[in-house]
XYZ file of C-alpha atoms in Angstrom:
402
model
C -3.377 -3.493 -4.331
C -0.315 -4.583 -2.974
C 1.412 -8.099 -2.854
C 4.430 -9.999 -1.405
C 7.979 -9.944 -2.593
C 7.532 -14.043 -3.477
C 4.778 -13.280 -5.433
C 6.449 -10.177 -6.946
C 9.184 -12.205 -7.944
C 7.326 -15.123 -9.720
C 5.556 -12.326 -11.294
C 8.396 -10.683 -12.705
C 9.825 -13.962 -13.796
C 7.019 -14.677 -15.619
C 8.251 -11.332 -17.506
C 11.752 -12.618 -18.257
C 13.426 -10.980 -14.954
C 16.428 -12.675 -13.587
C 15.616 -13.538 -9.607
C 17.445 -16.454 -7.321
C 15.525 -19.637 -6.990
C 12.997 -19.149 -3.845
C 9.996 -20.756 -2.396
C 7.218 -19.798 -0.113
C 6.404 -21.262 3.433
C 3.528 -20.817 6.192
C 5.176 -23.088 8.662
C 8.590 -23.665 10.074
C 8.256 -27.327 8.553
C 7.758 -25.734 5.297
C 10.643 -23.141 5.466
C 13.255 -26.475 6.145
C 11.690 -28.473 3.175
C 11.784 -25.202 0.587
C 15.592 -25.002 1.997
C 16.277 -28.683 1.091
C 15.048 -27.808 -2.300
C 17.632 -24.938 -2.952
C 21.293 -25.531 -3.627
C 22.678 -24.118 -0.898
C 24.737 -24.031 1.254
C 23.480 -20.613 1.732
C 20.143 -19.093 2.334
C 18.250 -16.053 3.110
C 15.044 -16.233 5.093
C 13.067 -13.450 4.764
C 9.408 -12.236 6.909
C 6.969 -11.323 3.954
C 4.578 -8.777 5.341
C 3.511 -5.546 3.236
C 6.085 -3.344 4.164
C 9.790 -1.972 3.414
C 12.995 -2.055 5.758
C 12.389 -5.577 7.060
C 15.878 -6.021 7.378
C 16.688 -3.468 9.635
C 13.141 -4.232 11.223
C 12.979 -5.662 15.006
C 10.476 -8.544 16.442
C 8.265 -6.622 19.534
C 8.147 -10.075 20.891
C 12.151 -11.114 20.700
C 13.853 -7.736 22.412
C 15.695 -5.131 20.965
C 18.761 -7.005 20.002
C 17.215 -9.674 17.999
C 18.023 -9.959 14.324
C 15.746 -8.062 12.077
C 12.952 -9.954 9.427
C 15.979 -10.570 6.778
C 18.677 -13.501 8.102
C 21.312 -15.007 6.580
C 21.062 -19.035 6.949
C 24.158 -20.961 6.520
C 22.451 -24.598 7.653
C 19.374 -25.901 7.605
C 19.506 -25.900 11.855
C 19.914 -21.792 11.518
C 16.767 -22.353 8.266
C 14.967 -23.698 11.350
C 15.887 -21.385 14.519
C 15.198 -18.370 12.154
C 11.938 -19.233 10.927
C 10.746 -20.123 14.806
C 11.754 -16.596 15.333
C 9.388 -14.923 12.795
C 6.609 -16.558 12.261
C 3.932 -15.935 14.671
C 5.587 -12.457 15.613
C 5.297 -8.899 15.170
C 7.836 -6.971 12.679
C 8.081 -3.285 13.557
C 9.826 -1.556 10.541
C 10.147 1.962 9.587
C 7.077 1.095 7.168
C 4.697 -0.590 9.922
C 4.685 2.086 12.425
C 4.831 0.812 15.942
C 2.151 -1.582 16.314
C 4.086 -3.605 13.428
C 2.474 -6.297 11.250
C 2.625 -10.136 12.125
C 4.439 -12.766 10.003
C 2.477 -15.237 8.973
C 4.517 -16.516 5.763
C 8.390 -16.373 4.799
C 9.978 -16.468 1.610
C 13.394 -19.002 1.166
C 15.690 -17.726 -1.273
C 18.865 -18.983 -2.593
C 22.024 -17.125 -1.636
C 23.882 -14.703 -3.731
C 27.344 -13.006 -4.022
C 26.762 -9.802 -4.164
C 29.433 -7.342 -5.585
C 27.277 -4.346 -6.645
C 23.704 -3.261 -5.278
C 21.710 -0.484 -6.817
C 18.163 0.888 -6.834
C 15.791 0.886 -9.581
C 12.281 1.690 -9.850
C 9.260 2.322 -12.244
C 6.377 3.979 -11.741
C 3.547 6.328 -12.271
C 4.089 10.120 -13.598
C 1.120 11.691 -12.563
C 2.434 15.431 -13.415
C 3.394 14.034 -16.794
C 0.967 11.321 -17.623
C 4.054 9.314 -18.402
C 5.783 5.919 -16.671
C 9.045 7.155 -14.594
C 12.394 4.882 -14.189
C 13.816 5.921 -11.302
C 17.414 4.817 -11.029
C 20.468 4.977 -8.859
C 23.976 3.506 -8.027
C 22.684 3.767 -3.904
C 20.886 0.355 -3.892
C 20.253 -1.541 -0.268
C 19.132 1.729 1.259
C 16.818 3.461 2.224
C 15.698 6.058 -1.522
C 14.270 8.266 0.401
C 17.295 9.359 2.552
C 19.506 8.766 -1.117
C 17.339 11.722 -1.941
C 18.045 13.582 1.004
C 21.030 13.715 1.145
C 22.338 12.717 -2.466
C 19.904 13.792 -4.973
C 22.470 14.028 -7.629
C 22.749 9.937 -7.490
C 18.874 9.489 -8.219
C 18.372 9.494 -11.955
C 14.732 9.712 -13.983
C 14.131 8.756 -17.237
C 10.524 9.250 -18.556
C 8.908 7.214 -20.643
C 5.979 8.075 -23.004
C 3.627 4.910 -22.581
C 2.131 6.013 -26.281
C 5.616 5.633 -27.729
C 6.493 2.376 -25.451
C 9.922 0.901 -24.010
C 12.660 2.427 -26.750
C 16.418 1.084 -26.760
C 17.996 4.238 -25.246
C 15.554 3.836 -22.530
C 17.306 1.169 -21.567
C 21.186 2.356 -22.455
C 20.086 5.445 -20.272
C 19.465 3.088 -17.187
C 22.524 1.082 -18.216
C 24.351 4.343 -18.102
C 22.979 5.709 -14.451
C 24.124 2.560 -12.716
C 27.596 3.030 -14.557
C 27.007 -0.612 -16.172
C 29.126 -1.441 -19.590
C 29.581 -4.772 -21.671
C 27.229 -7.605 -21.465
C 26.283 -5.889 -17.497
C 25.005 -2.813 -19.815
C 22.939 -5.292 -22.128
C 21.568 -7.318 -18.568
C 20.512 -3.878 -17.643
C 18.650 -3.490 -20.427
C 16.899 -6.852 -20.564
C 15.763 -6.230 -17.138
C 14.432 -2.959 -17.657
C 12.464 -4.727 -21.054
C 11.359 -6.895 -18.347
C 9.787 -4.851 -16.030
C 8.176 -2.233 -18.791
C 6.380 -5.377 -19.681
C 5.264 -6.360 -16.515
C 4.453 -2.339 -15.667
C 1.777 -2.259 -18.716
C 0.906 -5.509 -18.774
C -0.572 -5.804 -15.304
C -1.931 -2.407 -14.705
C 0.972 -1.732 -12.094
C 1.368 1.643 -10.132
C 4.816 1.183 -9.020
C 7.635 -1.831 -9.487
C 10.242 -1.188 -6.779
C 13.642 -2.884 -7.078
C 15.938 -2.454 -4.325
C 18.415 -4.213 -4.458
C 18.972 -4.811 -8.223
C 22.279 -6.489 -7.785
C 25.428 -7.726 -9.500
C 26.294 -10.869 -8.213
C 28.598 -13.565 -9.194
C 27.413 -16.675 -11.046
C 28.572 -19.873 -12.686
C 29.150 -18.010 -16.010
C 30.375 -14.680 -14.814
C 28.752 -11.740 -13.376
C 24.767 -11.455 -13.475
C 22.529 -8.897 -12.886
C 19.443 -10.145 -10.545
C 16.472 -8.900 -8.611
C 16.873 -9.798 -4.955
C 14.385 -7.736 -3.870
C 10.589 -6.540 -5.160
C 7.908 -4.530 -4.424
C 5.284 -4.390 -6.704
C 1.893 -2.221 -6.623
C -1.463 -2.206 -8.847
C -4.311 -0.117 -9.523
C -6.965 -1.802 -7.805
C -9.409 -0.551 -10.256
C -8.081 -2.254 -12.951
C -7.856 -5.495 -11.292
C -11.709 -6.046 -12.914
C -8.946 -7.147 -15.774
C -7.146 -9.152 -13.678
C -8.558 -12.202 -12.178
C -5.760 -13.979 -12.063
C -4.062 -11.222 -10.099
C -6.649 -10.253 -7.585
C -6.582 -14.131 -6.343
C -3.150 -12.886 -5.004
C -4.020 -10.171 -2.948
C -3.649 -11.075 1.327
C -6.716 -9.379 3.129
C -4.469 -10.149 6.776
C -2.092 -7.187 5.297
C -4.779 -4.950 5.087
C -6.839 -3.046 7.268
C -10.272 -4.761 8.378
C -11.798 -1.438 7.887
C -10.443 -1.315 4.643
C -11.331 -4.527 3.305
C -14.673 -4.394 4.746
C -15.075 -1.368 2.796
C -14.071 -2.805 -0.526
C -16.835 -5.290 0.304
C -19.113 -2.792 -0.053
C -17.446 -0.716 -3.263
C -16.672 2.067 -1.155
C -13.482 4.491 -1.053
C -12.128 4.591 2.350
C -8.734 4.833 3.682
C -8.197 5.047 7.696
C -6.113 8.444 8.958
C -4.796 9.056 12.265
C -7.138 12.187 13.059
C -10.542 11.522 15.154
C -13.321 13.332 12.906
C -14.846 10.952 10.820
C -15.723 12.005 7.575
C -18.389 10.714 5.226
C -18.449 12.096 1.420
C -19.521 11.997 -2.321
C -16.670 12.748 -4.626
C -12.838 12.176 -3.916
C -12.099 16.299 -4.749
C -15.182 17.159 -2.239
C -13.507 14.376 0.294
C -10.249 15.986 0.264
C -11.991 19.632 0.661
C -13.595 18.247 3.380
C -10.354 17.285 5.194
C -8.479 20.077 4.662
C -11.310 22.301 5.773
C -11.292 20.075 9.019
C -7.273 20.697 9.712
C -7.761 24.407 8.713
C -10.048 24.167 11.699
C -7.706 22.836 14.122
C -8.667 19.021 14.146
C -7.409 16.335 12.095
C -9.634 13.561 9.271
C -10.223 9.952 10.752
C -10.336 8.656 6.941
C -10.661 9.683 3.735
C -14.199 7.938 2.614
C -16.312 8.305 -0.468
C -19.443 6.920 -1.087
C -19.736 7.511 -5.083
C -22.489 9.169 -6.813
C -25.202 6.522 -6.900
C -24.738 5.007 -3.265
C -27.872 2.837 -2.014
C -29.525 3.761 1.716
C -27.379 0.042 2.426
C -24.130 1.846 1.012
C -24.411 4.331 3.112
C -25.798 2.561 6.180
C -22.617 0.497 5.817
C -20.091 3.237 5.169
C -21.595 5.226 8.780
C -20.795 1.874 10.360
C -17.572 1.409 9.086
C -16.075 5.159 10.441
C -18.325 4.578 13.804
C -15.687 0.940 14.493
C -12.822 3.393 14.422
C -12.248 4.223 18.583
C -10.351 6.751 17.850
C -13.366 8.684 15.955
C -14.937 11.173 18.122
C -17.190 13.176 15.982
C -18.238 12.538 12.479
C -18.670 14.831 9.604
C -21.533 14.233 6.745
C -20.638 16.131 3.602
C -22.793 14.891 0.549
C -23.545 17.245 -2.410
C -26.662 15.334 -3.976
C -26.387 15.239 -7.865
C -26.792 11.364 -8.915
C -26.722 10.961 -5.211
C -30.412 12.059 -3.507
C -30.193 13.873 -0.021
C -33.301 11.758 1.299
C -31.401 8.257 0.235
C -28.352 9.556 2.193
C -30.545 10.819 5.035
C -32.147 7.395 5.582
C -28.967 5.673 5.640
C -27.369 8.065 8.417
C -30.927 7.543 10.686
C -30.890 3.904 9.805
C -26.757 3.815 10.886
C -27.373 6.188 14.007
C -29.905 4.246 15.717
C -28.290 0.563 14.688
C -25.085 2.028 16.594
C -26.963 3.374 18.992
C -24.487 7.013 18.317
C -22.704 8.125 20.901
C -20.236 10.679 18.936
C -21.596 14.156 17.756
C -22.698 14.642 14.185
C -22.907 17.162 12.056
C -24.325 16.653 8.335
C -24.406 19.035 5.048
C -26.627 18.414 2.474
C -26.877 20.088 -0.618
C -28.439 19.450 -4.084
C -31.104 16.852 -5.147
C -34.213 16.936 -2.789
C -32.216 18.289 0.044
C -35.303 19.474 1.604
C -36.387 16.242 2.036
C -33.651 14.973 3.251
C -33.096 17.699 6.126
C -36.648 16.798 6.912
C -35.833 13.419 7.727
C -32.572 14.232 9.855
C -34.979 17.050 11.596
C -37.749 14.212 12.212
C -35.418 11.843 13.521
C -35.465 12.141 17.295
C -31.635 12.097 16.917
C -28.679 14.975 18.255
C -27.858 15.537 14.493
C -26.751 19.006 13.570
C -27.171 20.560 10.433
C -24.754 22.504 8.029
C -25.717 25.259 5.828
C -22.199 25.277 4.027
C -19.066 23.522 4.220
C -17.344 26.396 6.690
C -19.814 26.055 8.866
C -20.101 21.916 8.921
C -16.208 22.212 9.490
C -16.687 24.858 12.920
C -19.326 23.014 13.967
C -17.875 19.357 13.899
C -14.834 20.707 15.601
C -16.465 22.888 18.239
C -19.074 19.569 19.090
C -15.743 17.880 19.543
C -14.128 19.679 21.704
C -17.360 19.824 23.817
C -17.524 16.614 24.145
C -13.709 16.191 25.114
């Protein structure tokens, strides 16, 4: 589960992490009041969608020379002209894709002299079971090109989550971003900071970019000017508090209607729908589909004790996707009973009224029964006996049909 950089950054506060005063606004009204309320006479108004390079992003609506989803305000009259530009309209970033995402909120921030900008990160090890800090003196651009093309700037110190946050953790960092003095020690508190916040909300990734030196009242200080901050939505059954924050308008219906339902499903950019038990058996089932030529619609996973309404819901969900033109039914019945699934894929078919072909593979718990029912059921279903041959048959039905 993802959330905004405002909300990031009262987060991380909450932690003891040093960010510039900001404030939230839905309206253009709001965005001139939260100015008023900052010190000024500089201010940055920035879109809040869930995606990165908003600053070098461009509105579909305002041409290809308009000002990106980051501005610089030096008055409240620019506060004003710049939220009227974004709200309302579609950002296109390198993150979005082309279709973009609209702006429907913007985050006021207080200015900052910026002397220094680097990148710092934590998140999950998955090789090593461990939390990794990624740092690096390249802050304000894009990491992944850093790593392109200067890989010897990126720096990772592991941490062992049994032995917790340990001083020369911190030094380390303080070292990578070629920080001494009371810079060195800010370093440090901020990386104590966001450790905390890492374990202490289930996070899967705390992205800061920039982590910046900037000038204050007494001297220089070392703040967060921009967040991006991930959880594990399956930990979020420990998390009221944080769930309340998550915006379904950044997410995709499909998505979120799936949640609704408990089930696993993530939309692709293929066009064979694919229905499975088990997240390893799912990602067979995909890459048996591209070994075949074609490309997955979405990765989607029932679980092992789906109902016939679980199912009946999940068929519906890949059938709303246009750009699905066959589906593939891979269920291996353990917990899960062939016949349940069965019923839900008749009961889905003829709701739909299916119009795409379908092939289904059942295996396991009273599969008998349940290719009795798909046999019985007056519909163009085609059975499997494998998953090879559910994977030629899906795409040659498909190509038919094209």
């Amino acid at each position: 589960m993802n959330i905004h950089e405002y909300q990031a950054k009262e987060l991380l506060a909450k932690f003891g992490v040093a960010v510039p005063a900001g404030i939230a606004a839905l309206s253009v009204e709001e965005a001139v009041a939260a100015a008023k309320q900052l010190p000024g006479a500089l201010y940055v108004v920035k879109s809040q969608i869930h995606a990165g390079g908003r600053g070098k992003g461009k509105f579909k609506e305002l041409g290809p020379h308009a000002k990106g989803g980051v501005r610089l305000a030096f008055n409240l009259d620019e506060v004003e002209a710049h939220a009227k530009d974004m709200l309302g309209n579609t950002l296109v970033t390198i993150q979005t894709g082309p279709e973009g995402k609209q702006v429907n909120r913007l985050y006021i921030t207080d200015g900052a002299d910026i002397k220094q900008e680097f990148y710092l990160a934590l998140l999950v090890d998955r090789a090593t079971s461990r939390i990794a800090v990624v740092a690096s003196t390249e802050g304000g651009m894009n990491i992944e090109d850093v790593a392109h093309d200067s890989p010897e700037k990126i720096h990772t110190i592991v941490i062992d989550p049994a032995a917790g946050l340990q001083p020369h953790h911190g030094r380390s960092v303080a070292k990578a971003l070629g920080l001494t003095g009371d810079l060195a020690k800010q370093a440090q508190t901020v990386l104590a900071g966001l450790y905390n916040a890492f374990i202490g909300t289930d996070a899967e990734q705390i992205e800061i970019n920039p982590l910046a030196v900037c000038e204050g009242k007494n001297g220089d200080e070392l703040l967060v000017l921009d967040a991006k901050v991930g959880f594990d939505g399956n930990a979020m059954f420990r998390h009221k508090d944080l769930a309340e924050l998550r915006d379904l308008t950044e997410e995709d219906p499909a998505e979120v209607e799936a949640s609704e339902y408990d089930l696993a499903y993530i939309k692709l950019d293929g066009n064979i729908g694919c229905m499975v038990n088990g997240a390893g058996l799912a990602m067979a089932t995909m890459d048996i589909i591209k070994l075949n030529g074609e490309f997955p619609a979405n990765f989607l996973d029932v679980g092992g004790g789906a109902s016939k309404e679980k199912v009946t819901a999940a068929f519906k969900i890949i059938l709303k996707d246009p750009a699905v033109k066959g589906i593939l039914v891979n269920i291996f019945g353990g917990i899960m009973k062939c016949d349940i699934i069965a019923d839900g894929i008749v009961a889905a078919a003829k709701e739909v009224n299916l119009s795409v072909p379908l092939v289904v593979r059942l295996e396991g718990t009273n599969v008998q029964q349940g290719k009795d029912i798909l046999a019985n059921s007056g519909l163009p279903i085609v059975s499997a006996n494998d998953l090879g041959d559910a994977a030629e048959k899906i795409v040659a039905e498909v190509r038919k049909a094209a």
